Amino acid sequence: MQKKLFLVREFTLEKGFLRIQFRNLTSSEEFNIPYEEIDFSKTVWQRETDNVMLIVTLVFGAFFLINIFNPDNYPDGSGLIGVSIFLFIVTCLSGLITYIKSKNVLLIPTHNNGYLEFIKNKPNKDEFEAFIKKLSDEITLFLKSKYAKIDLEMPVEPQLMTLGWLREKDIISEEEFENLKHNLVNKKKGGASIGFSK
């Protein structure tokens, strides 16, 4: 489970798919992503901060501190508390907006041009890294068991395409690909003849 202020994300590993639940103050959403859709070979780390809001926060924070440490600007004492409260509230709000808009995430592409977004090191670094590794291992194991096999009853070309797809996704190594391809082609040649007869 990952939390950032009012946003809660839950990721659950199921047999053949990843269940994702999003919740915030006003809505909730749940959907499933099949393991075939997740592409671990192209992960991206993204870190962003809204620089404009960060500058606004720093400026108002500086004005607040200047105001607090220079009470001589208000000789009769009137206005000091009101201006200080105003500057404090604006600084806090702009700081909160900066935090909400900042990102430090791991993006994992999906085959429909979307991304799975994981907040880095939430709930903590060890749990985050363990979950990402477990997700990668589950996807690899599932796809290998489902697709990294040969079927002599099926045509060769679609099976070679599937094996090539597994290699591109780093599910099988180049060596595994070559072994499976070799077995498929040789066993198929030993079975029914392929080609045109005169």
Coordinates of C-alpha atoms in Angstrom, one line a residue:
M1 CA 0.0 0.0 0.0
Q2 CA 1.3 3.5 -0.9
K3 CA 0.0 6.7 0.6
K4 CA 0.6 10.3 -0.3
L5 CA -1.6 12.7 1.7
F6 CA -5.2 11.8 0.7
L7 CA -4.2 9.4 -2.1
V8 CA -4.0 5.7 -1.4
R9 CA -2.8 3.1 -3.9
E10 CA -2.9 -0.7 -3.3
F11 CA -1.2 -3.2 -5.6
T12 CA -2.1 -6.9 -5.3
L13 CA -0.4 -9.7 -7.2
E14 CA -2.9 -12.2 -8.5
K15 CA -2.6 -15.2 -10.8
G16 CA -2.0 -13.7 -14.2
F17 CA -2.7 -10.1 -13.4
L18 CA -2.0 -7.1 -11.1
R19 CA -4.9 -5.7 -9.2
I20 CA -4.7 -1.9 -8.6
Q21 CA -7.0 0.1 -6.3
F22 CA -6.9 3.9 -6.1
R23 CA -8.7 5.9 -3.4
N24 CA -8.8 9.6 -2.6
L25 CA -11.2 11.8 -0.7
T26 CA -13.8 11.9 -3.4
S27 CA -13.5 8.6 -5.4
S28 CA -12.2 5.1 -5.7
E29 CA -11.2 3.0 -8.6
E30 CA -10.2 -0.7 -9.1
F31 CA -8.9 -2.4 -12.2
N32 CA -6.7 -5.3 -13.3
I33 CA -3.7 -5.3 -15.6
P34 CA -2.8 -8.6 -17.2
Y35 CA 0.9 -9.5 -16.8
E36 CA 1.2 -9.6 -20.6
E37 CA 0.5 -5.9 -20.7
I38 CA 3.3 -4.9 -18.3
D39 CA 6.7 -4.2 -19.9
F40 CA 9.5 -4.3 -17.3
S41 CA 12.2 -3.9 -20.0
K42 CA 11.6 -0.2 -20.3
T43 CA 11.2 1.2 -16.7
V44 CA 11.7 4.9 -16.1
W45 CA 12.6 6.8 -12.9
Q46 CA 10.9 10.2 -12.8
R47 CA 11.6 13.0 -10.4
E48 CA 9.8 16.3 -10.8
T49 CA 9.3 19.4 -8.7
D50 CA 7.1 22.4 -9.6
N51 CA 9.8 25.1 -9.6
V52 CA 7.3 28.0 -9.8
M53 CA 5.5 26.8 -6.6
L54 CA 8.8 26.1 -4.9
I55 CA 10.0 29.7 -5.6
V56 CA 6.6 31.1 -4.4
T57 CA 7.0 29.0 -1.2
L58 CA 10.5 30.2 -0.6
V59 CA 9.6 33.9 -1.2
F60 CA 6.6 33.9 1.1
G61 CA 8.6 32.0 3.7
A62 CA 11.4 34.6 3.5
F63 CA 8.8 37.4 3.9
F64 CA 7.3 35.6 6.9
L65 CA 10.7 35.3 8.6
I66 CA 11.7 38.9 7.8
N67 CA 8.4 40.0 9.2
I68 CA 8.7 38.0 12.4
F69 CA 12.3 39.0 13.1
N70 CA 11.8 42.7 12.4
P71 CA 8.9 43.8 14.6
D72 CA 10.3 47.4 14.4
N73 CA 8.5 47.7 11.1
Y74 CA 5.3 47.9 13.2
P75 CA 6.1 50.6 15.8
D76 CA 2.7 50.6 17.4
G77 CA 2.4 46.7 17.1
S78 CA -0.7 46.9 14.9
G79 CA -0.7 44.7 11.9
L80 CA 2.2 42.5 12.9
I81 CA 0.1 39.5 13.9
G82 CA -2.3 39.8 11.0
V83 CA 0.5 40.1 8.4
S84 CA 2.4 37.2 10.1
I85 CA -0.6 34.9 10.0
F86 CA -1.3 35.8 6.4
L87 CA 2.3 35.1 5.3
F88 CA 2.4 31.9 7.4
I89 CA -0.9 30.5 5.8
V90 CA 0.3 31.4 2.2
T91 CA 3.7 29.8 2.8
C92 CA 2.0 26.6 4.2
L93 CA -0.5 26.4 1.3
S94 CA 2.1 26.9 -1.4
G95 CA 4.4 24.4 0.3
L96 CA 1.5 21.9 0.4
I97 CA 0.8 22.4 -3.3
T98 CA 4.5 22.0 -4.1
Y99 CA 4.6 18.7 -2.2
I100 CA 1.4 17.4 -3.9
K101 CA 2.7 18.3 -7.4
S102 CA 6.1 16.9 -6.8
K103 CA 6.9 13.4 -8.2
N104 CA 9.5 10.8 -7.3
V105 CA 8.1 7.7 -9.1
L106 CA 8.9 4.5 -10.9
L107 CA 7.0 4.3 -14.2
I108 CA 6.5 0.9 -15.8
P109 CA 5.1 1.0 -19.4
T110 CA 2.1 -1.0 -20.4
H111 CA 1.3 -2.1 -24.0
N112 CA -1.6 0.3 -24.3
N113 CA 0.7 3.3 -24.1
G114 CA 0.0 3.8 -20.4
Y115 CA 2.2 3.6 -17.3
L116 CA 2.0 1.9 -13.9
E117 CA 3.1 4.6 -11.4
F118 CA 4.7 3.5 -8.2
I119 CA 5.7 6.2 -5.6
K120 CA 9.4 5.6 -4.8
N121 CA 10.2 4.1 -1.4
K122 CA 6.6 4.0 -0.1
P123 CA 5.8 2.7 2.4
N124 CA 9.6 2.3 2.9
K125 CA 12.6 1.5 0.7
D126 CA 12.9 -2.2 1.6
E127 CA 9.2 -3.0 1.1
F128 CA 9.2 -1.0 -2.1
E129 CA 12.2 -2.8 -3.6
A130 CA 10.9 -6.2 -2.4
F131 CA 7.5 -5.6 -4.1
I132 CA 9.0 -4.4 -7.4
K133 CA 11.3 -7.5 -7.5
K134 CA 8.4 -9.8 -6.6
L135 CA 6.2 -8.3 -9.3
S136 CA 9.0 -8.7 -11.9
D137 CA 9.6 -12.3 -10.8
E138 CA 5.9 -13.1 -10.9
I139 CA 5.5 -11.7 -14.4
T140 CA 8.6 -13.6 -15.6
L141 CA 7.5 -16.9 -14.1
F142 CA 3.9 -16.5 -15.4
L143 CA 4.9 -15.6 -19.0
K144 CA 7.6 -18.3 -19.1
S145 CA 5.2 -21.0 -18.0
K146 CA 2.5 -19.8 -20.4
Y147 CA 4.4 -18.9 -23.5
A148 CA 8.0 -20.3 -23.4
K149 CA 7.1 -23.8 -24.7
I150 CA 6.7 -25.4 -28.1
D151 CA 3.7 -27.0 -29.6
L152 CA 4.3 -29.3 -32.6
E153 CA 0.6 -29.1 -33.5
M154 CA 0.8 -25.3 -34.0
P155 CA 2.4 -23.5 -37.0
V156 CA 6.1 -22.5 -36.5
E157 CA 5.9 -18.8 -37.4
P158 CA 3.4 -17.7 -34.6
Q159 CA 5.4 -19.6 -32.1
L160 CA 8.7 -18.0 -33.2
M161 CA 7.0 -14.6 -33.0
T162 CA 5.9 -15.4 -29.4
L163 CA 9.4 -16.5 -28.5
G164 CA 10.8 -13.3 -30.0
W165 CA 8.3 -11.3 -28.0
L166 CA 9.5 -13.0 -24.8
R167 CA 13.1 -12.3 -25.7
E168 CA 12.3 -8.6 -26.3
K169 CA 10.7 -8.3 -22.9
D170 CA 13.7 -10.0 -21.2
I171 CA 11.5 -12.9 -20.1
I172 CA 13.9 -15.4 -21.7
S173 CA 17.5 -14.9 -22.5
E174 CA 19.1 -15.1 -26.0
E175 CA 20.4 -18.6 -25.2
E176 CA 16.9 -19.8 -24.1
F177 CA 15.4 -18.2 -27.3
E178 CA 17.9 -20.0 -29.5
N179 CA 17.4 -23.4 -27.7
L180 CA 13.6 -23.1 -28.0
K181 CA 13.8 -22.0 -31.6
H182 CA 16.2 -24.9 -32.5
N183 CA 14.0 -27.4 -30.8
L184 CA 10.9 -26.1 -32.5
V185 CA 12.4 -26.0 -36.0
N186 CA 14.1 -29.4 -35.7
K187 CA 11.2 -31.3 -34.2
K188 CA 8.8 -29.7 -36.8
K189 CA 11.1 -30.8 -39.6
G190 CA 11.2 -34.3 -38.1
G191 CA 7.4 -34.4 -38.2
A192 CA 5.1 -33.4 -41.0
S193 CA 6.8 -32.0 -44.1
I194 CA 6.6 -28.3 -44.7
G195 CA 6.6 -26.6 -48.1
F196 CA 5.2 -27.1 -51.6
S197 CA 4.9 -30.3 -53.5
K198 CA 5.3 -30.5 -57.2

